[in-house]
Coordinates of C-alpha atoms in Angstrom, one line a residue:
M1 CA 62.2 -41.5 -20.0
G2 CA 61.0 -38.6 -22.2
G3 CA 64.3 -36.8 -22.5
A4 CA 65.1 -36.7 -18.6
R5 CA 68.6 -38.1 -17.6
V6 CA 69.7 -39.2 -14.4
S7 CA 73.4 -38.8 -13.7
V8 CA 75.4 -40.3 -11.0
G9 CA 78.8 -38.9 -10.2
V10 CA 81.4 -40.5 -7.9
G11 CA 84.5 -38.7 -7.0
A12 CA 85.6 -35.2 -5.8
G13 CA 84.6 -33.3 -8.9
P14 CA 81.4 -32.5 -10.6
G15 CA 79.4 -35.2 -12.4
P16 CA 79.0 -35.4 -16.3
G17 CA 76.6 -33.4 -18.4
P18 CA 76.4 -29.6 -19.2
G19 CA 74.8 -27.0 -17.1
P20 CA 71.1 -26.8 -16.3
G21 CA 68.8 -26.2 -19.0
P22 CA 66.0 -27.8 -20.9
G23 CA 66.7 -31.5 -21.5
R24 CA 69.9 -31.4 -19.7
A25 CA 71.2 -32.8 -16.5
R26 CA 72.2 -30.1 -13.9
Q27 CA 75.6 -29.9 -12.6
P28 CA 75.9 -31.7 -9.2
P29 CA 76.4 -29.5 -6.3
R30 CA 79.7 -29.3 -4.5
G31 CA 79.8 -29.9 -0.8
P32 CA 79.8 -32.8 1.8
P33 CA 78.7 -36.2 0.7
C34 CA 75.0 -37.2 1.3
A35 CA 74.4 -39.2 4.5
G36 CA 74.8 -43.0 3.8
A37 CA 77.4 -42.4 1.1
R38 CA 80.5 -44.8 1.4
P39 CA 83.6 -43.1 3.2
G40 CA 86.0 -41.7 0.8
A41 CA 83.3 -40.9 -2.1
Q42 CA 80.8 -38.3 -2.8
T43 CA 77.6 -39.6 -4.2
W44 CA 75.0 -37.5 -6.1
L45 CA 71.6 -38.3 -7.6
T46 CA 70.6 -35.4 -9.9
T47 CA 67.6 -35.1 -12.2
P48 CA 66.4 -32.0 -14.5
K49 CA 63.0 -30.7 -13.5
L50 CA 61.5 -30.6 -17.0
T51 CA 57.9 -30.1 -15.8
R52 CA 56.1 -29.9 -12.4
R53 CA 54.9 -33.5 -13.1
R54 CA 56.5 -36.1 -10.9
Q55 CA 59.3 -37.9 -12.6
T56 CA 60.0 -41.6 -12.2
T57 CA 63.1 -43.5 -13.0
K58 CA 64.7 -46.8 -12.5
S59 CA 68.0 -46.9 -10.7
S60 CA 70.2 -49.3 -9.1
V61 CA 71.3 -47.0 -6.4
P62 CA 71.0 -48.9 -3.0
F63 CA 68.4 -47.7 -0.4
H64 CA 71.0 -46.3 1.8
R65 CA 72.6 -44.1 -0.8
V66 CA 69.5 -42.3 -2.0
S67 CA 69.5 -39.2 0.2
R68 CA 67.3 -36.2 0.3
C69 CA 70.0 -33.8 1.1
R70 CA 68.2 -30.5 0.0
R71 CA 66.7 -30.5 3.5
P72 CA 68.4 -33.0 5.9
W73 CA 65.5 -33.4 8.1
G74 CA 62.3 -32.2 6.4
R75 CA 58.8 -31.6 7.8
G76 CA 55.8 -33.7 8.0
R77 CA 55.7 -37.2 6.8
A78 CA 58.1 -36.6 4.0
G79 CA 60.6 -35.3 6.5
A80 CA 60.1 -38.5 8.4
C81 CA 60.8 -40.6 5.5
A82 CA 64.1 -38.6 4.9
R83 CA 65.1 -39.3 8.4
A84 CA 64.6 -42.9 7.8
E85 CA 67.3 -43.0 5.3
A86 CA 70.0 -43.4 7.9
G87 CA 68.3 -46.6 9.2
T88 CA 67.0 -49.6 7.6
E89 CA 64.6 -50.2 4.9
E90 CA 62.3 -51.7 7.2
Q91 CA 62.1 -48.5 9.4
A92 CA 61.3 -46.6 6.3
V93 CA 58.4 -48.9 5.4
T94 CA 57.1 -48.5 9.0
L95 CA 56.2 -44.9 8.3
G96 CA 55.0 -45.7 4.8
C97 CA 58.0 -44.4 2.8
A98 CA 59.1 -45.9 -0.4
A99 CA 62.6 -47.3 -0.3
G100 CA 65.1 -47.6 -3.1
P101 CA 65.1 -45.1 -6.1
S102 CA 62.0 -43.4 -4.8
A103 CA 63.2 -42.8 -1.1
G104 CA 61.6 -40.0 0.6
R105 CA 58.3 -40.6 -1.1
M106 CA 55.3 -41.9 0.6
A107 CA 54.0 -45.5 -0.1
A108 CA 51.1 -47.4 1.3
P109 CA 52.5 -49.1 4.6
P110 CA 51.4 -52.3 5.7
L111 CA 48.2 -51.9 7.6
G112 CA 49.2 -54.2 10.5
R113 CA 52.6 -52.5 10.9
L114 CA 51.0 -49.0 11.0
L115 CA 48.4 -50.1 13.5
S116 CA 51.2 -51.6 15.5
T117 CA 53.2 -48.5 15.5
H118 CA 50.2 -46.3 16.6
L119 CA 49.4 -48.8 19.3
L120 CA 53.0 -48.8 20.6
V121 CA 53.0 -45.0 20.6
A122 CA 49.7 -44.9 22.6
L123 CA 51.0 -47.2 25.1
F124 CA 54.3 -45.3 25.4
G125 CA 52.3 -42.2 26.1
M126 CA 50.2 -44.2 28.8
G127 CA 53.5 -44.2 30.9
S128 CA 53.9 -40.7 31.0
W129 CA 51.5 -39.7 33.9
A130 CA 49.9 -43.0 34.7
A131 CA 51.8 -43.0 38.1
I132 CA 50.4 -39.6 39.3
N133 CA 47.1 -40.2 37.8
G134 CA 46.9 -43.6 39.7
I135 CA 47.7 -41.8 42.9
W136 CA 45.2 -39.1 42.3
V137 CA 42.3 -41.4 41.6
E138 CA 43.2 -43.3 44.7
L139 CA 43.1 -40.3 47.0
P140 CA 39.3 -40.9 47.9
V141 CA 40.4 -44.3 49.4
V142 CA 43.6 -43.3 51.2
V143 CA 42.6 -39.8 52.5
K144 CA 40.5 -41.2 55.3
D145 CA 43.5 -43.3 56.6
L146 CA 46.3 -40.7 56.2
P147 CA 46.9 -38.0 58.7
E148 CA 46.8 -35.2 56.3
G149 CA 43.1 -35.5 55.6
W150 CA 41.3 -33.3 53.4
S151 CA 44.6 -31.4 52.9
L152 CA 46.2 -34.3 51.4
P153 CA 45.3 -33.2 47.6
S154 CA 47.1 -29.9 48.4
Y155 CA 50.3 -31.7 49.5
L156 CA 50.2 -33.9 46.4
S157 CA 49.7 -30.9 44.0
V158 CA 52.8 -29.1 45.5
L159 CA 54.9 -32.3 45.1
V160 CA 53.9 -32.5 41.7
A161 CA 54.8 -29.0 41.0
L162 CA 58.2 -29.4 42.7
G163 CA 58.6 -32.3 40.4
N164 CA 59.7 -29.7 37.7
L165 CA 63.2 -30.4 39.1
G166 CA 62.9 -33.3 36.7
L167 CA 62.8 -30.5 33.8
L168 CA 65.8 -29.0 35.2
L169 CA 67.6 -32.3 35.4
V170 CA 66.8 -33.1 31.8
T171 CA 68.0 -29.7 30.8
L172 CA 71.3 -30.2 32.6
W173 CA 71.7 -33.6 31.0
R174 CA 71.3 -32.2 27.5
R175 CA 73.9 -29.4 28.4
L176 CA 76.4 -32.2 29.5
A177 CA 75.7 -34.6 26.7
P178 CA 74.7 -32.5 23.6
G179 CA 73.5 -34.2 20.3
K180 CA 72.5 -37.4 22.3
S181 CA 69.2 -39.0 21.7
E182 CA 66.3 -38.9 24.1
R183 CA 66.5 -42.7 24.8
V184 CA 68.6 -42.6 28.0
P185 CA 66.3 -40.0 29.9
I186 CA 63.2 -41.7 28.8
Q187 CA 64.4 -45.1 30.2
V188 CA 65.6 -43.2 33.4
V189 CA 62.0 -41.9 33.7
Q190 CA 60.3 -45.2 33.1
A191 CA 62.5 -47.0 35.6
L192 CA 61.7 -44.3 38.4
S193 CA 58.0 -44.8 37.8
V194 CA 58.0 -48.6 37.9
V195 CA 60.2 -48.7 41.0
G196 CA 58.2 -45.9 42.8
T197 CA 54.8 -47.3 42.1
A198 CA 55.9 -50.8 43.2
L199 CA 57.2 -49.5 46.5
L200 CA 53.9 -47.7 47.1
A201 CA 51.9 -50.9 47.3
P202 CA 53.5 -52.2 50.5
L203 CA 54.5 -48.7 52.1
W204 CA 51.8 -46.3 51.3
H205 CA 50.0 -46.4 54.8
H206 CA 53.3 -45.9 56.8
V207 CA 53.4 -42.6 58.9
A208 CA 56.1 -41.0 61.0
P209 CA 56.1 -37.8 63.3
I210 CA 57.6 -34.6 61.9
A211 CA 57.7 -31.4 64.2
G212 CA 55.4 -33.1 66.5
Q213 CA 52.7 -34.0 64.0
L214 CA 52.2 -37.4 62.1
H215 CA 52.7 -37.4 58.3
S216 CA 52.5 -40.1 55.7
V217 CA 56.1 -40.0 55.0
A218 CA 56.3 -43.0 52.7
F219 CA 53.4 -41.9 50.6
L220 CA 54.4 -38.3 50.2
T221 CA 58.1 -39.4 49.6
L222 CA 57.2 -41.8 46.9
A223 CA 54.7 -39.5 45.3
S224 CA 57.5 -36.8 44.9
V225 CA 59.7 -39.5 43.2
L226 CA 56.9 -40.2 40.8
A227 CA 56.1 -36.6 40.3
L228 CA 59.8 -36.1 39.4
A229 CA 59.5 -38.8 36.7
C230 CA 56.1 -37.6 35.3
C231 CA 57.1 -34.0 35.0
A232 CA 60.5 -35.1 33.1
S233 CA 58.3 -37.0 30.8
N234 CA 56.7 -33.9 29.3
V235 CA 60.2 -32.7 28.1
T236 CA 61.5 -36.1 27.1
F237 CA 58.5 -38.1 25.7
L238 CA 57.2 -35.2 23.4
P239 CA 60.5 -34.3 21.8
F240 CA 61.2 -38.1 20.9
L241 CA 57.9 -37.9 18.8
S242 CA 58.8 -34.7 17.1
H243 CA 60.5 -36.4 14.1
L244 CA 57.2 -38.4 13.4
P245 CA 54.2 -37.5 11.5
P246 CA 51.3 -35.6 13.4
P247 CA 49.0 -38.5 13.5
F248 CA 51.5 -40.2 15.9
L249 CA 51.2 -37.2 18.2
R250 CA 47.6 -37.7 18.6
S251 CA 48.0 -41.5 19.3
F252 CA 50.5 -40.3 22.1
F253 CA 48.0 -37.9 23.6
L254 CA 45.4 -40.7 23.3
G255 CA 47.8 -42.8 25.4
Q256 CA 48.2 -40.0 27.9
G257 CA 44.5 -40.1 28.2
L258 CA 44.7 -43.9 28.8
S259 CA 47.0 -43.0 31.7
A260 CA 44.0 -41.5 33.3
L261 CA 41.2 -43.7 31.8
L262 CA 42.7 -47.1 32.9
P263 CA 43.5 -46.0 36.6
C264 CA 39.9 -44.8 36.6
V265 CA 38.3 -48.0 35.6
L266 CA 40.5 -49.8 38.0
A267 CA 39.2 -47.4 40.7
L268 CA 35.5 -47.8 39.7
L269 CA 36.0 -51.6 40.1
Q270 CA 37.6 -51.0 43.5
G271 CA 34.9 -48.8 44.7
V272 CA 35.3 -46.3 47.6
G273 CA 33.2 -48.2 50.4
H274 CA 30.8 -46.3 52.4
L275 CA 30.2 -44.8 55.7
E276 CA 27.4 -45.4 58.2
C277 CA 26.7 -43.6 61.2
L278 CA 25.7 -45.6 64.3
P279 CA 24.0 -43.9 67.4
A280 CA 26.3 -44.0 70.3
S281 CA 23.9 -42.3 72.8
S282 CA 20.1 -42.8 73.6
N283 CA 19.3 -39.3 72.8
G284 CA 20.8 -39.4 69.2
T285 CA 23.2 -36.6 69.5
L286 CA 26.3 -38.6 69.4
W287 CA 27.1 -40.9 66.4
L288 CA 30.0 -43.2 65.8
P289 CA 31.4 -43.7 62.0
N290 CA 31.4 -47.2 60.7
D291 CA 33.6 -47.7 57.6
F292 CA 32.9 -50.4 55.1
P293 CA 35.8 -51.4 53.1
E294 CA 36.5 -51.2 49.3
R295 CA 36.4 -54.4 47.0
F296 CA 40.1 -54.5 47.2
P297 CA 42.7 -52.6 49.2
A298 CA 45.0 -49.7 47.8
S299 CA 48.0 -52.0 47.7
T300 CA 46.5 -54.1 45.0
F301 CA 45.6 -51.0 43.1
F302 CA 49.2 -50.0 43.1
W303 CA 50.4 -53.4 42.1
V304 CA 48.1 -53.2 38.9
L305 CA 49.3 -49.7 38.3
T306 CA 52.9 -51.1 38.3
A307 CA 51.9 -53.6 35.7
L308 CA 50.6 -50.8 33.4
L309 CA 53.9 -48.9 33.7
V310 CA 55.9 -52.0 32.9
T311 CA 53.9 -52.3 29.7
S312 CA 54.4 -48.9 28.7
A313 CA 58.2 -49.3 29.0
A314 CA 58.0 -52.6 27.0
A315 CA 56.1 -50.5 24.1
F316 CA 59.0 -47.9 24.2
Q317 CA 61.5 -50.7 23.4
G318 CA 59.3 -51.8 20.8
L319 CA 59.2 -48.3 19.2
L320 CA 63.1 -48.2 19.2
L321 CA 63.0 -51.3 17.0
L322 CA 60.3 -50.1 14.6
L323 CA 61.0 -46.3 14.2
P324 CA 64.1 -44.6 12.7
S325 CA 66.1 -43.0 15.2
P326 CA 65.5 -39.2 15.9
P327 CA 68.1 -36.9 14.5
S328 CA 71.0 -36.0 16.6
A329 CA 72.6 -32.5 16.8
S330 CA 75.5 -33.5 14.7
T331 CA 73.3 -35.0 12.2
A332 CA 71.0 -32.0 11.8
G333 CA 74.0 -29.8 11.4
L334 CA 75.3 -31.1 8.2
G335 CA 74.8 -27.7 6.6
S336 CA 72.9 -26.3 3.8
D337 CA 75.5 -27.3 1.2
L338 CA 73.8 -30.8 0.9
R339 CA 71.7 -30.5 -2.4
V340 CA 70.9 -33.8 -3.6
R341 CA 67.6 -34.3 -4.8
T342 CA 65.5 -37.5 -5.6
P343 CA 62.7 -37.8 -8.1
G344 CA 59.5 -36.5 -6.7
V345 CA 60.9 -35.1 -3.4
E346 CA 61.0 -31.4 -4.7
E347 CA 57.4 -31.6 -5.7
E348 CA 56.4 -33.2 -2.4
E349 CA 58.3 -30.4 -0.5
E350 CA 56.0 -27.8 -2.1
E351 CA 53.0 -29.5 -0.7
E352 CA 54.2 -29.4 2.9
E353 CA 52.0 -27.3 5.3
A354 CA 53.7 -24.3 6.9
S355 CA 53.6 -23.8 10.7
P356 CA 54.0 -20.6 12.8
L357 CA 56.9 -22.3 14.8
Q358 CA 58.5 -24.5 11.8
E359 CA 62.0 -23.7 11.2
S360 CA 62.9 -22.8 7.7
P361 CA 65.5 -25.0 5.8
N362 CA 68.3 -22.5 6.5
Q363 CA 67.5 -22.5 10.2
A364 CA 67.3 -26.2 10.4
A365 CA 70.8 -26.4 8.7
G366 CA 72.3 -23.9 11.3
A367 CA 72.2 -20.8 8.9
P368 CA 70.9 -17.4 10.3
P369 CA 67.3 -17.0 9.3
S370 CA 66.3 -14.4 6.7
P371 CA 64.7 -11.3 7.9
D372 CA 60.9 -11.5 7.5
P373 CA 58.9 -9.1 9.7
D374 CA 55.6 -10.8 8.8
A375 CA 56.7 -14.3 9.7
H376 CA 58.3 -13.1 12.9
R377 CA 55.1 -11.4 14.0
L378 CA 53.3 -14.5 13.3
L379 CA 55.8 -16.6 15.1
S380 CA 55.4 -14.4 18.3
V381 CA 51.7 -13.9 18.4
H382 CA 50.5 -17.2 17.5
S383 CA 52.9 -19.2 19.5
A384 CA 52.7 -16.9 22.5
C385 CA 48.9 -17.4 22.6
L386 CA 49.1 -21.1 22.1
L387 CA 51.8 -21.3 24.9
G388 CA 49.7 -19.0 27.1
L389 CA 46.8 -21.2 27.0
L390 CA 48.7 -24.3 27.8
A391 CA 50.1 -22.4 30.8
I392 CA 46.9 -21.1 32.1
T393 CA 44.8 -24.4 31.6
N394 CA 47.5 -26.5 33.2
A395 CA 47.7 -24.1 36.1
L396 CA 44.1 -24.4 36.9
T397 CA 43.9 -28.2 36.2
N398 CA 47.2 -29.3 37.7
G399 CA 47.4 -26.8 40.5
V400 CA 44.6 -24.6 41.6
L401 CA 41.5 -26.8 41.1
P402 CA 43.0 -30.2 42.4
S403 CA 44.1 -28.6 45.5
V404 CA 40.5 -27.7 46.6
Q405 CA 38.7 -30.9 45.1
S406 CA 38.3 -32.6 48.4
F407 CA 36.8 -29.4 50.0
S408 CA 34.3 -29.0 47.1
C409 CA 33.2 -32.8 47.0
L410 CA 33.6 -34.3 50.4
P411 CA 30.7 -32.2 52.1
Y412 CA 28.5 -34.2 49.5
G413 CA 29.9 -37.5 50.7
R414 CA 32.7 -39.9 49.8
L415 CA 30.8 -41.1 46.8
A416 CA 30.6 -37.8 45.3
Y417 CA 34.3 -37.1 45.8
H418 CA 35.0 -40.7 44.2
L419 CA 32.9 -39.9 41.1
A420 CA 34.2 -36.5 40.6
V421 CA 37.9 -37.7 40.7
V422 CA 37.3 -40.8 38.6
L423 CA 34.9 -39.5 36.0
G424 CA 36.8 -35.9 35.9
S425 CA 40.0 -38.0 35.1
A426 CA 38.1 -40.1 32.5
A427 CA 37.1 -37.0 30.6
N428 CA 40.8 -36.4 29.6
P429 CA 40.9 -39.4 27.1
L430 CA 37.4 -38.6 25.9
A431 CA 38.6 -35.1 25.0
C432 CA 41.6 -36.8 23.1
F433 CA 39.1 -38.9 21.2
L434 CA 37.0 -35.8 20.4
A435 CA 40.4 -33.9 19.2
M436 CA 41.3 -36.9 16.9
G437 CA 38.0 -36.2 15.0
V438 CA 37.3 -32.7 15.4
L439 CA 40.4 -30.4 16.1
C440 CA 39.8 -26.8 16.7
R441 CA 42.6 -24.8 14.9
S442 CA 41.1 -21.2 15.8
L443 CA 42.7 -19.3 18.6
A444 CA 39.4 -17.6 19.4
G445 CA 37.6 -20.9 19.5
L446 CA 40.2 -22.2 21.9
G447 CA 39.8 -19.1 23.9
G448 CA 36.1 -19.3 24.2
L449 CA 36.5 -22.9 25.4
S450 CA 38.9 -21.8 28.0
V451 CA 36.4 -19.3 29.3
L452 CA 33.6 -21.9 29.5
G453 CA 36.1 -24.2 31.6
M454 CA 36.9 -21.1 33.9
L455 CA 33.1 -20.7 34.6
F456 CA 32.9 -24.3 35.8
G457 CA 36.1 -23.8 37.9
S458 CA 34.6 -20.8 39.4
Y459 CA 31.6 -22.7 40.7
L460 CA 33.9 -25.4 42.1
M461 CA 36.0 -22.8 43.9
A462 CA 33.0 -21.3 45.5
L463 CA 31.8 -24.7 46.7
A464 CA 35.3 -25.2 48.3
I465 CA 35.2 -21.7 50.0
L466 CA 31.8 -22.5 51.4
S467 CA 32.9 -26.0 52.7
P468 CA 31.8 -27.7 54.9
C469 CA 28.3 -26.3 54.2
P470 CA 28.0 -25.6 50.5
P471 CA 24.6 -25.2 48.8
L472 CA 22.4 -28.1 48.4
V473 CA 24.4 -30.3 50.8
G474 CA 22.7 -33.6 51.8
T475 CA 20.7 -33.5 48.5
S476 CA 20.9 -35.5 45.3
A477 CA 20.8 -32.4 43.2
G478 CA 24.1 -31.1 45.0
V479 CA 25.9 -34.3 44.2
V480 CA 25.0 -34.3 40.6
L481 CA 26.0 -30.7 40.2
V482 CA 29.4 -31.1 41.7
V483 CA 30.3 -34.4 39.9
L484 CA 28.9 -32.9 36.5
S485 CA 30.9 -29.8 37.0
W486 CA 34.2 -31.5 37.6
V487 CA 33.7 -33.6 34.6
L488 CA 32.9 -30.8 32.3
C489 CA 35.6 -28.7 33.8
S490 CA 38.2 -31.4 33.2
G491 CA 37.0 -32.3 29.7
V492 CA 36.8 -28.8 28.3
F493 CA 40.6 -28.0 29.6
S494 CA 41.8 -31.4 28.4
Y495 CA 40.6 -30.6 25.0
V496 CA 42.1 -27.1 24.9
K497 CA 45.4 -28.6 25.9
V498 CA 45.4 -31.2 23.2
A499 CA 44.4 -28.9 20.6
A500 CA 46.9 -26.4 21.5
S501 CA 49.7 -28.9 21.7
S502 CA 48.6 -30.5 18.3
L503 CA 49.0 -26.9 16.6
L504 CA 52.4 -26.5 18.3
H505 CA 53.6 -29.9 16.9
G506 CA 54.2 -28.2 13.3
G507 CA 57.3 -26.3 15.0
G508 CA 59.1 -29.7 15.5
R509 CA 61.0 -30.4 18.6
P510 CA 61.7 -26.7 19.8
A511 CA 58.0 -26.1 19.7
L512 CA 57.1 -29.2 21.7
L513 CA 59.8 -28.6 24.0
A514 CA 58.4 -25.1 24.8
A515 CA 55.0 -26.6 25.0
G516 CA 56.4 -29.0 27.8
V517 CA 57.8 -26.1 29.6
A518 CA 54.7 -24.1 29.6
I519 CA 52.9 -27.0 30.9
Q520 CA 55.1 -27.5 33.9
V521 CA 55.5 -23.8 34.6
G522 CA 51.8 -23.2 34.7
S523 CA 51.3 -26.3 37.0
L524 CA 54.0 -25.0 39.3
L525 CA 52.4 -21.6 39.8
G526 CA 49.1 -22.9 40.2
A527 CA 50.1 -25.5 43.0
V528 CA 52.3 -23.1 44.9
A529 CA 49.8 -20.3 44.8
M530 CA 47.2 -22.7 46.6
F531 CA 49.3 -24.5 49.1
P532 CA 49.4 -21.7 51.8
P533 CA 45.6 -21.1 51.9
T534 CA 44.9 -24.7 52.1
S535 CA 47.6 -26.2 54.2
I536 CA 49.0 -23.3 56.2
Y537 CA 46.2 -20.7 56.7
H538 CA 43.4 -23.2 56.6
V539 CA 41.2 -21.0 54.5
F540 CA 39.1 -24.0 53.4
R541 CA 37.6 -25.9 56.3
S542 CA 37.3 -29.7 56.6
G543 CA 34.2 -31.6 57.8
K544 CA 34.1 -34.4 60.3
D545 CA 32.5 -37.9 59.8
C546 CA 29.0 -38.2 61.5
V547 CA 29.1 -34.6 62.8
D548 CA 26.5 -32.1 61.8
Q549 CA 28.4 -28.8 61.3
C550 CA 25.6 -27.0 59.3
G551 CA 22.9 -26.8 62.0
S552 CA 20.4 -28.8 59.8

């Protein structure tokens, strides 16, 4: 093959051939055996680098013996192929990796298998927040029957924020069981989501007195359990995907969008009913509300939501069969002594795109990083800005604005509230679709979009402060403006979150874990800050059905 020689040495000593040089095979490295070598032997595959052109060779080395040990768990799709070496050839083909002597290189995967993997990743992502998103879009239906009334969204926001205890539990589990995969916590999260949603169906309307006041104990208790599971999903689901190529992460976020879109479609089919005011006195000063029910009750809604969560759990089991297992701590710590090279791998590694949060090969192997002031500055500034955007946008979309959504919408009627909740939630997957086609990689661009979202949020906050008599109340223009503002605000912030998380994906598992923490911390601060003015000090005032409080 044009003077290139491939030498395979088995044993404790170096393989045959003189030292490195033109036309000569290099000395095989000393150190631990490659992953996949049979016990008691060291296996090396070396090839001289004569030119920068990719070398090809025929070899009878089995698939599991060809190891890319120069960088045990590489970056990008090539790194995903290297991780597949510890699995089966079928797992490598799933990611489009060539097996056999060209392991670590990319091959054209079967289209059906690739599409199936993307579909399973999307369905897996759908289960991350489907439970809480389902409860949220059902609020316009249940708010009129539960004793908390217009303050119910504020209670739910705080419960979701307190669900950050799930993050602490996952962190504790990682400390007690280091090196374990993400499979167990993910399965626990999915089980809690399925059971909690199934119990909501028959129990959501049960109330009990607490401190002399009625409260929806069953609804709030089960919502807190579901919040615990959903918050934990941010630090379990994302790290599980960190060893996959970036396109799969976008499919995951598309699935997270489906966790909002599918409950929205179901809520639109259900409707919100409507209210009619019937005169109760001859002079027309007293009116009685007459409620018309929805097309199907809230219990049916929660049963269908349970079926969606079961589908997501089944998709995760399918992923465990298709994808290579993520690297454990013990595997990733093999050390930098592994230096086996396969033909074509070294050239492909040079093409990999660097990322501000991506670890160097020495860092991935456990060695101390080399001092590089410029790289450290890029790491601190770029990653801090992205994580800051995630924290701020989630504080607004998961804490501040949802707490006052009922106060900003219900003065315009139940239909306005219903459309704002449903269409605003549907803007999330639309933003994911947009990010898949047009991804903003500029910090300035993402910052500008965040400012635009804050402008819409300021208008909505002003409406909530002026409740129950905001501008244009009782007019079609007021309904259109409030619904449109909620849709645009939700869509802009959702795009910023997806774009920032996609940029952080290059940093691998640590970066995605930091992104999950930023999301949860921002949500917690936003919800806790809004609970006292909405539910304790009653800064925002509620309206009453069939009572004119604006003097019109």
